CSV table of C-alpha atoms in Angstrom, one decimal:
chain,number,residue,atom,x,y,z
A,1,UNK,CA,29.1,6.5,-4.6
A,2,UNK,CA,30.0,2.8,-4.4
A,3,UNK,CA,30.7,0.9,-7.6
A,4,UNK,CA,27.9,-1.1,-9.1
A,5,UNK,CA,27.1,-4.4,-7.3
A,6,UNK,CA,25.7,-7.4,-9.2
A,7,UNK,CA,23.0,-9.7,-7.9
A,8,UNK,CA,20.4,-11.8,-9.5
A,9,UNK,CA,17.4,-10.1,-7.9
A,10,UNK,CA,16.7,-6.8,-6.1
A,11,UNK,CA,13.6,-6.6,-3.9
A,12,UNK,CA,12.4,-3.0,-3.3
A,13,UNK,CA,10.4,-2.7,-0.1
A,14,UNK,CA,10.3,-4.7,3.1
A,15,UNK,CA,6.7,-4.7,4.1
A,16,UNK,CA,4.6,-7.9,4.0
A,17,UNK,CA,5.0,-8.4,0.2
A,18,UNK,CA,8.7,-7.7,0.2
A,19,UNK,CA,9.5,-10.0,3.2
A,20,UNK,CA,7.4,-12.8,1.7
A,21,UNK,CA,9.3,-12.5,-1.6
A,22,UNK,CA,12.7,-12.5,0.3
A,23,UNK,CA,11.6,-15.5,2.3
A,24,UNK,CA,10.8,-17.5,-0.8
A,25,UNK,CA,14.0,-16.4,-2.5
A,26,UNK,CA,16.0,-17.7,0.5
A,27,UNK,CA,14.0,-20.9,0.6
A,28,UNK,CA,14.7,-21.4,-3.1
A,29,UNK,CA,18.4,-21.3,-2.6
A,30,UNK,CA,19.2,-17.6,-3.2
A,31,UNK,CA,21.6,-16.2,-0.7
A,32,UNK,CA,21.1,-12.7,0.8
A,33,UNK,CA,23.6,-10.1,-0.4
A,34,UNK,CA,25.3,-12.6,-2.8
A,35,UNK,CA,22.2,-13.5,-5.0
A,36,UNK,CA,19.6,-11.0,-3.9
A,37,UNK,CA,19.3,-7.8,-1.9
A,38,UNK,CA,16.3,-6.2,-0.1
A,39,UNK,CA,16.2,-2.4,0.0
A,40,UNK,CA,13.8,-0.6,2.2
A,41,UNK,CA,13.1,3.1,2.4
A,42,UNK,CA,11.7,3.0,6.0
A,43,UNK,CA,13.9,3.7,9.0
A,44,UNK,CA,12.9,0.5,10.8
A,45,UNK,CA,11.2,-2.9,10.3
A,46,UNK,CA,7.4,-2.9,10.0
A,47,UNK,CA,6.6,-1.6,6.5
A,48,UNK,CA,3.8,1.0,6.5
A,49,UNK,CA,2.6,-0.4,9.8
A,50,UNK,CA,5.2,1.5,11.7
A,51,UNK,CA,3.6,4.8,10.6
A,52,UNK,CA,0.1,4.0,11.7
A,53,UNK,CA,-1.6,6.1,14.4
A,54,UNK,CA,-1.2,4.9,18.0
A,55,UNK,CA,-4.9,4.5,18.6
A,56,UNK,CA,-5.0,1.8,15.8
A,57,UNK,CA,-4.4,-1.1,18.2
A,58,UNK,CA,-3.8,-4.6,17.1
A,59,UNK,CA,-7.2,-5.7,18.1
A,60,UNK,CA,-8.8,-3.2,15.6
A,61,UNK,CA,-6.8,-4.6,12.7
A,62,UNK,CA,-8.9,-6.6,10.2
A,63,UNK,CA,-7.4,-9.6,8.4
A,64,UNK,CA,-3.7,-9.5,9.4
A,65,UNK,CA,-2.1,-12.7,8.1
A,66,UNK,CA,1.2,-14.0,9.4
A,67,UNK,CA,4.2,-14.0,7.1
A,68,UNK,CA,5.2,-17.4,5.6
A,69,UNK,CA,7.1,-19.7,7.8
A,70,UNK,CA,6.6,-17.8,11.1
A,71,UNK,CA,3.2,-17.2,12.9
A,72,UNK,CA,2.4,-14.0,14.7
A,73,UNK,CA,1.0,-15.4,18.0
A,74,UNK,CA,0.1,-14.1,21.4
A,75,UNK,CA,-0.1,-10.4,20.3
A,76,UNK,CA,-1.7,-8.1,22.9
A,77,UNK,CA,-4.8,-6.7,21.2
A,78,UNK,CA,-4.5,-3.5,23.3
A,79,UNK,CA,-1.0,-2.6,22.0
A,80,UNK,CA,-0.6,-0.3,19.0
A,81,UNK,CA,-0.4,-2.2,15.7
A,82,UNK,CA,2.7,-0.3,14.8
A,83,UNK,CA,4.5,-1.8,17.7
A,84,UNK,CA,3.2,-5.3,17.3
A,85,UNK,CA,3.8,-5.6,13.6
A,86,UNK,CA,7.2,-3.7,13.8
A,87,UNK,CA,8.5,-6.2,16.4
A,88,UNK,CA,7.1,-9.1,14.4
A,89,UNK,CA,8.7,-8.0,11.2
A,90,UNK,CA,12.0,-7.3,12.9
A,91,UNK,CA,12.0,-10.8,14.4
A,92,UNK,CA,11.1,-12.3,11.1
A,93,UNK,CA,14.1,-10.6,9.4
A,94,UNK,CA,16.4,-12.0,12.0
A,95,UNK,CA,14.9,-15.5,12.0
A,96,UNK,CA,15.5,-15.9,8.3
A,97,UNK,CA,18.7,-13.8,7.9
A,98,UNK,CA,17.1,-11.5,5.3
A,99,UNK,CA,19.6,-8.7,6.0
A,100,UNK,CA,17.4,-5.8,4.8
A,101,UNK,CA,19.3,-2.7,3.9
A,102,UNK,CA,17.7,0.5,5.3
A,103,UNK,CA,17.0,3.3,5.0
A,104,UNK,CA,17.7,3.2,1.2
A,105,UNK,CA,15.8,5.4,-1.2
A,106,UNK,CA,15.5,3.9,-4.7
A,107,UNK,CA,15.6,6.8,-7.2
A,108,UNK,CA,15.2,5.0,-10.5
A,109,UNK,CA,15.3,1.6,-12.2
A,110,UNK,CA,16.7,1.6,-15.7
A,111,UNK,CA,17.9,-0.7,-18.4
A,112,UNK,CA,21.6,-1.3,-18.4
A,113,UNK,CA,23.5,-1.0,-21.7
A,114,UNK,CA,23.4,-4.3,-23.6
A,115,UNK,CA,26.6,-6.3,-23.3
A,116,UNK,CA,26.6,-7.4,-26.9
A,117,UNK,CA,27.4,-11.0,-26.0
A,118,UNK,CA,23.9,-12.4,-26.1
A,119,UNK,CA,23.4,-12.4,-22.4
A,120,UNK,CA,20.1,-11.0,-20.9
A,121,UNK,CA,20.0,-7.3,-20.4
A,122,UNK,CA,20.3,-6.3,-16.8
A,123,UNK,CA,18.5,-3.7,-14.7
A,124,UNK,CA,20.3,-0.9,-12.9
A,125,UNK,CA,18.7,0.0,-9.6
A,126,UNK,CA,19.9,3.5,-8.7
A,127,UNK,CA,19.7,4.5,-5.0
A,128,UNK,CA,21.2,6.9,-2.5
A,129,UNK,CA,23.3,4.0,-1.2
A,130,UNK,CA,24.8,3.1,-4.6
A,131,UNK,CA,23.8,1.1,-7.7
A,132,UNK,CA,22.8,-2.5,-8.0
A,133,UNK,CA,22.7,-4.4,-11.3
A,134,UNK,CA,20.1,-7.2,-11.3
A,135,UNK,CA,18.7,-9.7,-13.7
A,136,UNK,CA,15.2,-9.4,-12.2
A,137,UNK,CA,13.3,-7.1,-9.8
A,138,UNK,CA,10.5,-7.6,-7.3
A,139,UNK,CA,8.8,-4.3,-6.6
A,140,UNK,CA,7.0,-4.3,-3.2
A,141,UNK,CA,6.8,-0.5,-2.5
A,142,UNK,CA,3.2,-0.5,-1.5
A,143,UNK,CA,1.2,2.8,-1.3
A,144,UNK,CA,2.0,4.6,1.9
A,145,UNK,CA,4.4,7.1,0.3
A,146,UNK,CA,1.7,8.3,-2.1
A,147,UNK,CA,-1.3,9.6,-0.2
A,148,UNK,CA,-4.1,10.6,-2.6
A,149,UNK,CA,-5.5,14.1,-2.3
A,150,UNK,CA,-8.5,14.7,-4.5
A,151,UNK,CA,-8.7,18.2,-6.1
A,152,UNK,CA,-11.8,20.2,-5.2
A,153,UNK,CA,-12.4,23.9,-6.0
A,154,UNK,CA,-11.4,26.2,-3.2
A,155,UNK,CA,-9.1,23.9,-1.4
A,156,UNK,CA,-6.4,26.5,-1.3
A,157,UNK,CA,-8.8,29.0,0.3
A,158,UNK,CA,-9.6,27.0,3.4
A,159,UNK,CA,-8.5,28.7,6.6
A,160,UNK,CA,-8.5,25.7,8.8
A,161,UNK,CA,-6.3,22.6,8.8
A,162,UNK,CA,-6.2,19.9,6.2
A,163,UNK,CA,-4.5,16.5,6.7
A,164,UNK,CA,-4.5,13.1,5.2
A,165,UNK,CA,-4.8,9.7,6.9
A,166,UNK,CA,-1.0,9.4,6.5
A,167,UNK,CA,-0.5,12.2,9.0
A,168,UNK,CA,-3.3,11.2,11.5
A,169,UNK,CA,-1.9,10.7,15.0
A,170,UNK,CA,-5.1,10.1,17.0
A,171,UNK,CA,-8.4,11.7,18.1
A,172,UNK,CA,-7.2,14.0,20.9
A,173,UNK,CA,-5.8,16.7,18.5
A,174,UNK,CA,-9.4,17.3,17.3
A,175,UNK,CA,-10.9,18.1,20.7
A,176,UNK,CA,-13.4,20.9,20.5
A,177,UNK,CA,-13.1,21.3,16.7
A,178,UNK,CA,-15.6,20.8,13.8
A,179,UNK,CA,-14.2,18.1,11.6
A,180,UNK,CA,-15.2,17.0,8.1
A,181,UNK,CA,-14.0,13.4,7.3
A,182,UNK,CA,-13.8,12.6,3.6
A,183,UNK,CA,-13.7,9.0,2.5
A,184,UNK,CA,-15.9,5.8,2.7
A,185,UNK,CA,-13.2,3.2,3.4
A,186,UNK,CA,-12.1,1.6,6.6
A,187,UNK,CA,-9.9,4.5,7.6
A,188,UNK,CA,-12.6,7.0,7.3
A,189,UNK,CA,-15.0,5.1,9.5
A,190,UNK,CA,-12.3,4.4,12.1
A,191,UNK,CA,-11.3,8.1,12.2
A,192,UNK,CA,-15.0,9.2,12.6
A,193,UNK,CA,-15.7,6.8,15.4
A,194,UNK,CA,-12.5,7.8,17.3
A,195,UNK,CA,-12.9,11.6,16.7
A,196,UNK,CA,-16.6,12.0,17.5
A,197,UNK,CA,-16.3,11.8,21.3
A,198,UNK,CA,-13.7,14.6,21.2
A,199,UNK,CA,-14.8,16.9,18.4
A,200,UNK,CA,-17.4,19.7,18.7
A,201,UNK,CA,-19.0,18.2,15.5
A,202,UNK,CA,-18.2,15.7,12.8
A,203,UNK,CA,-19.5,15.4,9.2
A,204,UNK,CA,-18.9,12.4,7.0
A,205,UNK,CA,-18.9,12.8,3.2
A,206,UNK,CA,-18.2,10.2,0.6
A,207,UNK,CA,-18.2,10.0,-3.2
A,208,UNK,CA,-20.4,6.9,-3.2
A,209,UNK,CA,-22.8,5.6,-0.6
A,210,UNK,CA,-20.9,3.3,1.7
A,211,UNK,CA,-21.6,-0.4,1.5
A,212,UNK,CA,-21.7,-2.4,4.8
A,213,UNK,CA,-21.2,-6.1,4.6
A,214,UNK,CA,-23.4,-8.3,6.8
A,215,UNK,CA,-22.3,-11.8,7.8
A,216,UNK,CA,-19.0,-13.7,7.2
A,217,UNK,CA,-16.8,-13.0,4.3
A,218,UNK,CA,-16.2,-16.5,3.0
A,219,UNK,CA,-13.6,-17.8,0.6
A,220,UNK,CA,-15.8,-17.6,-2.5
A,221,UNK,CA,-16.6,-13.9,-1.8
A,222,UNK,CA,-12.9,-13.2,-1.3
A,223,UNK,CA,-12.0,-14.8,-4.6
A,224,UNK,CA,-14.8,-12.9,-6.4
A,225,UNK,CA,-13.5,-9.6,-4.9
A,226,UNK,CA,-9.9,-10.2,-5.8
A,227,UNK,CA,-11.0,-11.2,-9.4
A,228,UNK,CA,-12.6,-7.8,-9.9
A,229,UNK,CA,-9.4,-6.0,-8.9
A,230,UNK,CA,-7.3,-8.4,-10.9
A,231,UNK,CA,-9.3,-7.7,-14.1
A,232,UNK,CA,-8.5,-4.0,-13.8
A,233,UNK,CA,-4.8,-4.7,-13.4
A,234,UNK,CA,-4.9,-7.1,-16.4
A,235,UNK,CA,-6.3,-4.3,-18.5
A,236,UNK,CA,-3.6,-1.8,-17.4
A,237,UNK,CA,-6.0,0.3,-15.4
A,238,UNK,CA,-5.2,1.9,-12.0
A,239,UNK,CA,-6.1,-0.8,-9.5
A,240,UNK,CA,-8.9,-0.3,-7.0
A,241,UNK,CA,-8.4,-1.4,-3.4
A,242,UNK,CA,-9.9,-4.8,-2.4
A,243,UNK,CA,-12.0,-3.1,0.3
A,244,UNK,CA,-13.6,-1.0,-2.4
A,245,UNK,CA,-15.3,-4.1,-3.9
A,246,UNK,CA,-15.8,-6.1,-0.6
A,247,UNK,CA,-17.6,-3.4,1.4
A,248,UNK,CA,-17.1,-2.6,5.1
A,249,UNK,CA,-17.6,-5.3,7.6
A,250,UNK,CA,-20.4,-4.5,10.1
A,251,UNK,CA,-19.0,-4.9,13.6
A,252,UNK,CA,-20.6,-3.6,16.9
A,253,UNK,CA,-18.6,-0.3,16.7
A,254,UNK,CA,-20.0,0.4,13.2
A,255,UNK,CA,-23.5,-0.5,14.3
A,256,UNK,CA,-23.3,1.9,17.2
A,257,UNK,CA,-22.0,4.6,14.9
A,258,UNK,CA,-25.0,4.1,12.6
A,259,UNK,CA,-27.4,4.1,15.5
A,260,UNK,CA,-26.1,7.3,17.1
A,261,UNK,CA,-25.7,9.2,13.8
A,262,UNK,CA,-21.9,9.4,13.8
A,263,UNK,CA,-22.0,7.5,10.5
A,264,UNK,CA,-24.7,9.5,8.8
A,265,UNK,CA,-23.2,10.1,5.4
A,266,UNK,CA,-23.6,13.1,3.1
A,267,UNK,CA,-22.8,13.1,-0.6
A,268,UNK,CA,-19.5,14.7,-1.6
A,269,UNK,CA,-19.4,18.4,-1.4
A,270,UNK,CA,-18.9,20.5,-4.5
A,271,UNK,CA,-16.4,23.0,-3.3
A,272,UNK,CA,-14.4,24.1,-0.3
A,273,UNK,CA,-14.9,27.6,1.2
A,274,UNK,CA,-12.6,29.5,3.6
A,275,UNK,CA,-14.8,28.3,6.5
A,276,UNK,CA,-15.9,24.8,5.5
A,277,UNK,CA,-17.5,22.9,2.6
A,278,UNK,CA,-20.5,23.6,0.4
A,279,UNK,CA,-22.9,21.9,-2.0
A,280,UNK,CA,-24.6,23.3,-5.1
A,281,UNK,CA,-28.0,23.1,-3.4
A,282,UNK,CA,-26.9,25.8,-1.0
A,283,UNK,CA,-26.0,23.6,2.0
A,284,UNK,CA,-22.8,24.6,3.9
A,285,UNK,CA,-21.0,22.9,6.8
A,286,UNK,CA,-18.7,25.0,8.9
A,287,UNK,CA,-15.3,23.2,9.6
A,288,UNK,CA,-12.1,23.8,11.4
A,289,UNK,CA,-10.5,20.6,10.0
A,290,UNK,CA,-10.8,18.6,6.8
A,291,UNK,CA,-9.5,15.0,7.2
A,292,UNK,CA,-8.9,13.3,3.9
A,293,UNK,CA,-9.3,9.6,4.4
A,294,UNK,CA,-9.1,9.1,0.6
A,295,UNK,CA,-6.6,6.3,0.3
A,296,UNK,CA,-3.3,5.9,-1.4
A,297,UNK,CA,-1.9,5.2,-4.9
A,298,UNK,CA,0.9,2.7,-5.8
A,299,UNK,CA,4.4,4.2,-5.3
A,300,UNK,CA,5.9,3.3,-8.7
A,301,UNK,CA,7.6,6.5,-9.8
A,302,UNK,CA,11.1,4.9,-9.7
A,303,UNK,CA,10.0,2.5,-12.4
A,304,UNK,CA,9.1,5.4,-14.8
A,305,UNK,CA,12.3,5.0,-16.9
A,306,UNK,CA,11.1,1.5,-17.9
A,307,UNK,CA,7.9,2.9,-19.5
A,308,UNK,CA,5.6,0.2,-18.1
A,309,UNK,CA,2.4,2.3,-17.7
A,310,UNK,CA,-0.5,1.7,-20.0
A,311,UNK,CA,-2.8,4.4,-21.4
A,312,UNK,CA,-5.2,3.6,-18.6
A,313,UNK,CA,-2.7,4.8,-16.0
A,314,UNK,CA,-1.7,1.4,-14.5
A,315,UNK,CA,0.8,-1.3,-15.2
A,316,UNK,CA,-0.6,-4.3,-17.0
A,317,UNK,CA,0.2,-7.4,-14.9
A,318,UNK,CA,-0.4,-11.1,-15.4
A,319,UNK,CA,-0.1,-12.8,-12.0
A,320,UNK,CA,2.7,-10.6,-10.6
A,321,UNK,CA,4.7,-10.2,-13.8
A,322,UNK,CA,4.6,-6.9,-15.8
A,323,UNK,CA,3.4,-7.9,-19.2
A,324,UNK,CA,5.7,-5.3,-20.9
A,325,UNK,CA,8.8,-6.7,-19.1
A,326,UNK,CA,9.0,-10.2,-17.6
A,327,UNK,CA,12.0,-9.2,-15.4
A,328,UNK,CA,9.7,-6.9,-13.3
A,329,UNK,CA,7.3,-8.4,-10.8
A,330,UNK,CA,4.9,-6.3,-8.7
A,331,UNK,CA,3.8,-7.8,-5.4
A,332,UNK,CA,1.4,-6.1,-3.1
A,333,UNK,CA,0.0,-4.4,-6.1
A,334,UNK,CA,-3.7,-4.6,-7.1
A,335,UNK,CA,-5.1,-8.0,-6.2
A,336,UNK,CA,-2.2,-8.8,-4.0
A,337,UNK,CA,-2.6,-5.6,-1.9
A,338,UNK,CA,-3.6,-7.5,1.2
A,339,UNK,CA,-1.5,-9.4,3.7
A,340,UNK,CA,-2.6,-12.8,2.5
A,341,UNK,CA,-2.4,-11.7,-1.1
A,342,UNK,CA,1.1,-10.4,-0.6
A,343,UNK,CA,2.2,-13.8,0.8
A,344,UNK,CA,0.9,-15.6,-2.3
A,345,UNK,CA,2.3,-13.0,-4.6
A,346,UNK,CA,5.8,-13.3,-3.1
A,347,UNK,CA,5.8,-17.0,-3.7
A,348,UNK,CA,4.5,-16.6,-7.3
A,349,UNK,CA,7.0,-14.0,-8.2
A,350,UNK,CA,9.9,-16.1,-7.0
A,351,UNK,CA,8.6,-19.1,-9.0
A,352,UNK,CA,8.5,-17.0,-12.2
A,353,UNK,CA,11.9,-15.5,-11.6
A,354,UNK,CA,13.5,-18.8,-11.2
A,355,UNK,CA,12.1,-19.8,-14.5
A,356,UNK,CA,13.2,-16.6,-16.1
A,357,UNK,CA,16.8,-16.9,-14.8
A,358,UNK,CA,17.1,-20.4,-16.4
A,359,UNK,CA,16.2,-18.9,-19.8
A,360,UNK,CA,19.0,-17.6,-22.1
A,361,UNK,CA,17.3,-14.3,-22.7
A,362,UNK,CA,14.0,-12.7,-21.8
A,363,UNK,CA,11.5,-12.5,-24.6
A,364,UNK,CA,10.4,-8.9,-24.6
A,365,UNK,CA,11.0,-5.7,-26.4
A,366,UNK,CA,12.0,-2.5,-24.5
A,367,UNK,CA,10.5,0.7,-25.7
């Protein structure tokens, strides 16, 4: 393993949030490799977008905002979003000389031994490509690596196929099959609308009744939605997605799905059987496939040695700064888990880190 390399800031993740942070670091005078390094686990540029299913074309993407300093223009709406965004991110990295290191897997972030000379304690970022020592860390690891699978009785007995959105490749593989789609978010509705023309039958189940949003989603509504997510993060609770509080936008495809019955929703089943799913009232739906469109959780396991989690399961954050440790900033987490939110969070994190690095020592206590 290489010897430890010292930088001021390590950025973990090169999706929208990580690239935004790297851009603002560069703009503030930090030099890539000398002052900061960007580590990305993915094999290529594009963040989680590179893993999205081919049928998710760019024209179906809602609310994709350009990265700071470089617009995404003239994208073909018929092309897969994985290709459009991957090429855009690759061009962005080249344009600003961000020099992302990939694929690099971050195993753990720990406190370094104190120097004893009054200088601020550093962080050790341990990876499969060596160790970096940093004065601050911007965590932008997103959620794609942690698909959420709810536990339901009988799941292990099901004789058909179970998969998560993270492994969805398109509707053709469900031709002639009876499919249960679980989840009331954007992915669940998109999967249903795509699969229905191919499948023998589809059934949609959600834990809560879906909320469809009529009319434009203006700036005031956006601020109110983000504030609800932000309050959970401030309390140290596991963050909810922004879409969980905004509802699903009603477009023509959704309206058609409601009219033709594709989006007729059933309440969540009580158990899984070898041949399908069942409810306590005796209802049973036969199924060949259960598709879990149940979202993702923040990929933060590498931060465990720092003991940042609160009893509520989340990390308490003010702005982007971890309350328990001002050296750690989480971008693309909670209220900033959207493309426009990630842009703003990257700028805010860099502003706070510049202030932190000017101070003689961070004012916090490590457990």
